[in-house]
Coordinates of C-alpha atoms in Angstrom, one line a residue:
M160 CA -49.5 25.8 37.7
K161 CA -47.5 27.2 40.5
T162 CA -44.9 30.8 41.2
I163 CA -43.6 32.0 43.5
K164 CA -43.3 36.0 45.3
L165 CA -39.6 36.6 44.9
M166 CA -39.6 38.2 48.5
T167 CA -42.3 40.1 51.2
M168 CA -43.5 43.2 51.5
S169 CA -41.5 44.2 54.2
A170 CA -38.0 42.6 52.5
M171 CA -38.5 44.2 49.6
L172 CA -38.6 47.5 52.1
A173 CA -35.1 47.1 53.8
L174 CA -34.1 45.9 50.5
S175 CA -35.4 49.1 47.9
A176 CA -33.8 51.5 51.6
S177 CA -30.3 50.1 51.1
A178 CA -30.5 50.4 47.1
N179 CA -31.9 54.4 48.0
A180 CA -29.4 54.8 49.8
Q181 CA -26.6 53.6 47.3
S182 CA -28.4 55.7 44.8
E183 CA -27.9 59.4 46.8
A184 CA -25.2 60.4 44.7
P185 CA -27.4 62.4 42.4
Q186 CA -24.0 63.0 40.0
E187 CA -24.6 58.8 39.9
G188 CA -25.4 56.2 37.3
V189 CA -27.6 57.1 33.9
K190 CA -29.5 59.9 33.8
V191 CA -33.0 59.7 31.7
E192 CA -35.9 62.3 31.0
K193 CA -38.8 62.2 33.3
M194 CA -41.3 59.6 32.7
S195 CA -43.5 60.9 29.4
V196 CA -47.1 62.5 30.9
M197 CA -49.1 59.7 27.9
R198 CA -48.8 57.8 30.5
K199 CA -51.8 59.6 32.6
L200 CA -53.9 58.5 29.4
V201 CA -54.6 55.3 30.6
P202 CA -56.4 54.9 34.2
T203 CA -53.0 54.6 36.7
G204 CA -52.7 51.1 37.9
A205 CA -55.5 49.3 35.3
L206 CA -52.6 47.6 33.4
E207 CA -50.9 45.3 36.0
G208 CA -54.7 44.4 36.6
Q209 CA -54.9 43.9 32.7
A210 CA -51.5 41.9 32.9
A211 CA -51.3 40.6 35.8
Q212 CA -54.5 38.5 34.5
Q213 CA -52.8 37.9 30.7
Y214 CA -50.4 36.4 32.7
V215 CA -52.4 34.1 34.4
Q216 CA -53.9 33.1 31.9
T217 CA -50.6 32.1 29.5
M218 CA -48.7 30.1 32.5
R219 CA -51.8 28.4 32.6
E220 CA -52.1 27.5 28.9
A221 CA -48.2 26.8 28.9
Q222 CA -48.3 23.8 31.7
S223 CA -52.1 22.4 29.9
K224 CA -48.8 22.2 28.0
K225 CA -46.4 21.1 29.7
A226 CA -43.8 24.3 28.8
L227 CA -44.0 25.9 32.2
A228 CA -40.8 24.8 33.9
P229 CA -41.1 23.8 37.6
D230 CA -39.7 25.4 40.2
N231 CA -36.5 23.0 40.7
H232 CA -35.3 24.1 37.2
P233 CA -31.9 25.3 37.6
Q234 CA -32.4 27.4 34.7
V235 CA -35.9 28.6 37.1
I236 CA -33.5 28.9 40.8
R237 CA -31.1 30.9 38.5
L238 CA -33.8 33.4 36.7
R239 CA -35.0 34.1 40.5
A240 CA -31.7 34.9 41.9
I241 CA -30.8 36.7 39.5
A242 CA -33.9 38.7 39.6
K243 CA -33.6 39.1 43.3
K244 CA -30.5 40.6 42.5
L245 CA -31.9 43.0 40.5
I246 CA -35.0 44.6 42.3
P247 CA -33.4 46.1 45.3
Y248 CA -32.7 48.8 42.3
A249 CA -35.6 48.7 40.3
L250 CA -37.5 49.8 43.2
P251 CA -35.8 53.1 43.3
W252 CA -37.3 53.9 39.6
N253 CA -41.1 54.2 40.2
D254 CA -42.5 53.8 43.6
R255 CA -45.2 51.7 42.3
A256 CA -42.9 48.5 42.3
K257 CA -43.4 48.4 45.9
E258 CA -46.2 47.1 45.2
W259 CA -45.4 44.6 43.0
Q260 CA -46.2 41.2 43.0
W261 CA -43.1 39.9 41.7
E262 CA -42.8 36.6 39.2
V263 CA -41.2 35.0 36.8
N264 CA -41.2 31.7 35.4
L265 CA -39.6 29.8 32.6
L266 CA -41.7 28.7 28.9
G267 CA -40.5 26.4 26.9
S268 CA -41.2 27.7 23.4
T269 CA -37.6 28.9 20.5
Q270 CA -38.5 32.2 20.4
I271 CA -35.9 33.7 21.4
N272 CA -37.7 35.9 23.7
A273 CA -38.2 37.8 27.2
Y274 CA -40.7 39.9 29.3
C275 CA -41.8 41.9 32.2
M276 CA -45.2 42.9 31.7
P277 CA -46.1 46.2 33.9
G278 CA -46.3 44.9 38.0
G279 CA -42.9 43.1 37.6
K280 CA -44.7 39.7 35.7
I281 CA -41.2 37.6 34.5
A282 CA -41.3 35.6 32.0
F283 CA -38.3 34.4 30.1
Y284 CA -38.4 31.9 27.3
T285 CA -35.9 28.5 26.9
G286 CA -34.7 30.0 22.9
I287 CA -32.9 33.1 24.0
L288 CA -31.3 31.4 26.8
D289 CA -29.7 28.5 25.0
T290 CA -30.1 29.7 21.8
L291 CA -28.0 32.6 22.8
K292 CA -25.6 30.3 25.8
L293 CA -26.3 33.6 28.0
T294 CA -24.3 34.3 31.0
D295 CA -25.8 35.4 33.8
D296 CA -24.4 38.6 32.7
E297 CA -26.1 38.0 30.0
V298 CA -29.6 38.0 31.1
A299 CA -29.1 40.4 34.0
I300 CA -28.7 42.4 31.6
V301 CA -31.6 41.3 29.1
M302 CA -34.1 40.9 32.8
G303 CA -32.5 44.2 34.1
H304 CA -34.5 46.0 29.9
E305 CA -37.3 43.3 30.1
I306 CA -38.2 45.7 33.8
A307 CA -37.2 48.8 33.0
H308 CA -40.2 48.7 30.7
A309 CA -42.0 48.0 33.6
L310 CA -40.8 50.4 35.3
R311 CA -40.9 53.8 33.4
E312 CA -44.1 52.7 31.8
H313 CA -44.1 52.5 28.1
G314 CA -47.1 50.3 28.0
A315 CA -49.0 52.5 29.5
E316 CA -47.2 55.6 27.0
R317 CA -48.2 54.2 25.2
A318 CA -51.4 53.2 24.7
G319 CA -51.7 56.9 25.8
K320 CA -49.9 57.7 22.7
S321 CA -52.6 55.9 20.3
V322 CA -55.3 57.0 22.1
A323 CA -54.2 61.3 21.6
A324 CA -52.7 60.0 17.1
N325 CA -56.7 58.0 17.0
I326 CA -57.9 61.9 18.6
A327 CA -55.7 63.6 16.3
V328 CA -56.2 62.1 13.1
R329 CA -59.9 62.3 12.9
A330 CA -59.9 65.8 14.5
A331 CA -58.1 65.3 10.9
A332 CA -60.8 63.8 9.0
L333 CA -63.5 65.1 10.2
F334 CA -62.1 69.2 9.8
A335 CA -61.6 67.9 5.8
E336 CA -64.2 67.0 5.3
Y337 CA -65.7 70.4 6.5
K338 CA -63.9 72.0 4.1
G339 CA -65.1 69.5 1.7
Y340 CA -62.0 66.7 0.8
D341 CA -62.5 62.6 1.5
G342 CA -62.5 62.4 5.2
R343 CA -61.8 58.6 5.2
V344 CA -57.9 59.7 2.5
V345 CA -57.0 62.2 5.4
E346 CA -57.6 59.3 8.0
G347 CA -56.0 56.3 5.6
V348 CA -52.4 58.8 5.5
G349 CA -52.5 60.0 9.2
S350 CA -53.4 56.3 10.2
A351 CA -50.6 55.2 8.2
G352 CA -47.8 58.5 9.7
A353 CA -49.1 57.2 12.7
S354 CA -48.1 54.3 12.8
L355 CA -44.6 55.3 11.6
A356 CA -44.9 57.6 14.8
M357 CA -45.2 55.5 17.4
L358 CA -43.0 53.0 15.4
K359 CA -40.4 55.6 16.4
F360 CA -41.6 55.7 20.3
S361 CA -41.5 52.4 20.4
R362 CA -36.8 52.6 19.9
D363 CA -36.7 55.6 21.7
D364 CA -38.5 53.0 24.5
E365 CA -36.3 50.2 23.6
T366 CA -33.4 52.5 24.1
E367 CA -34.1 53.6 27.5
A368 CA -34.9 50.7 28.7
D369 CA -31.0 49.4 28.3
I370 CA -29.4 51.9 29.8
V371 CA -31.9 52.2 33.1
G372 CA -31.5 47.7 31.9
L373 CA -27.8 48.3 32.6
D374 CA -28.3 51.1 35.4
I375 CA -30.0 48.7 37.6
A376 CA -27.9 45.6 36.3
A377 CA -24.3 47.8 37.6
R378 CA -25.7 48.2 40.2
A379 CA -26.6 44.3 41.4
G380 CA -23.1 43.3 40.5
Y381 CA -23.1 42.1 37.0
D382 CA -21.3 43.7 34.2
P383 CA -22.6 46.2 32.6
R384 CA -20.1 45.7 29.1
A385 CA -21.7 42.1 28.6
G386 CA -25.2 44.4 26.8
V387 CA -22.4 44.3 23.6
A388 CA -21.3 41.2 24.2
L389 CA -25.5 40.1 24.2
W390 CA -26.4 42.1 21.1
Q391 CA -23.1 40.8 18.9
K392 CA -24.9 37.5 20.0
M393 CA -28.8 39.3 18.6
G394 CA -26.3 40.1 15.5
Y395 CA -25.0 37.0 14.9
V396 CA -29.3 35.1 15.4
N397 CA -30.6 38.2 13.8
K398 CA -28.9 38.7 10.3
N399 CA -32.6 38.8 7.9
S400 CA -33.6 42.0 11.1
P401 CA -36.0 44.5 8.7
P402 CA -34.7 47.7 8.3
K403 CA -34.1 49.6 11.3
W404 CA -36.8 53.0 10.4
L405 CA -39.7 49.9 10.1
S406 CA -38.2 48.1 13.3
T407 CA -40.1 48.6 16.7
H408 CA -35.7 48.0 18.1
P409 CA -33.1 50.0 17.6
A410 CA -29.8 49.1 15.1
G411 CA -28.2 46.3 16.6
K412 CA -24.3 48.4 16.4
D413 CA -26.7 51.5 17.3
R414 CA -27.7 49.9 20.4
I415 CA -24.7 48.8 20.9
N416 CA -23.0 52.2 20.6
E417 CA -25.3 53.5 23.0
I418 CA -24.3 50.7 25.4
R419 CA -20.8 52.0 25.2
K420 CA -21.6 55.6 25.4
H421 CA -23.2 55.0 28.6
F422 CA -20.4 52.8 30.1
P423 CA -19.0 55.8 32.8
E424 CA -22.3 56.6 34.5
V425 CA -22.3 52.3 34.9
M426 CA -19.0 51.3 35.1
P427 CA -18.5 52.8 38.2
L428 CA -21.5 51.6 40.0
Y429 CA -19.9 47.3 38.9
A430 CA -16.4 47.9 40.4
R431 CA -17.8 49.0 44.1
A432 CA -20.7 46.8 43.2
K433 CA -17.6 44.3 43.4
G434 CA -15.8 45.2 45.5
V435 CA -12.8 46.3 43.2
S436 CA -11.1 49.2 41.5
M437 CA -12.1 50.4 37.7
E438 CA -8.9 49.7 36.6
S439 CA -8.7 47.1 38.7
L440 CA -11.4 44.9 36.9
P441 CA -10.4 42.2 33.6
P442 CA -12.0 42.8 30.6
Y443 CA -15.5 41.5 30.2
K444 CA -15.1 37.3 28.0
S445 CA -18.5 36.0 26.7
N446 CA -18.7 32.1 26.0
V447 CA -18.6 32.5 22.2
K448 CA -14.8 32.3 20.6
V449 CA -16.4 35.0 17.4
I450 CA -17.1 37.6 20.5
S451 CA -14.1 39.1 21.2
D452 CA -13.0 40.7 24.4
V453 CA -15.1 43.7 26.1
R454 CA -13.7 46.2 26.9

């Protein structure tokens, strides 16, 4: 297996300084809350080491099945070029990201999926590129979203919340037994409630990743309005999705509305990256006829 480091450390730090210079104005870009303290329940960097090992194993297995695209594959070159533009604007969101060994690979699979593991390990599946016919702007929106999950340490946050939930449920069961009730019943009910709560936590993470990803993509010169077209496309291929309250992802319409809500914050960043005025920006045109222009 051959993977590449997208940037040397000196180049990443230089570009990070540039990104910081462009994001000094406190009124620019999206505003999000501080990262959850729940992530502190997991040792700092612990998930990054595990993710790196899992990523290597996944790539090796894919290579053994001839499902790992080579470095000279046109789509791999395309994905890595987009990542190279996004990463400098991702670094200010998490100090640890300056030390990550970023990698981007493409796996042959019909899955409509992509991810970024803690530590900057990115993978796209051919299914998401081919089925959705993603433009570069839409790829950037997907990639920015996945990078945002890693930057905001959502994996560590969920692990921490799971630890806290398990402790709380067990404590409730022990208290019930102390009072003479069946602790197993209490534990079962508590576990079910905790599972539903974790779904809500996941949906919140998805929303945060959406808006942070929009900010990163816009600063890198990719049209945030592509996010609307992307989720309209997803709607056409995901008509049998589970009910919103049983899904880790927000419903498509809610997601589009949330993305549109943040246009006033990110569109000026995009216009500046393109070197044009807001008024001169043309509408975003998708490459699928059923998707209307996004203004």
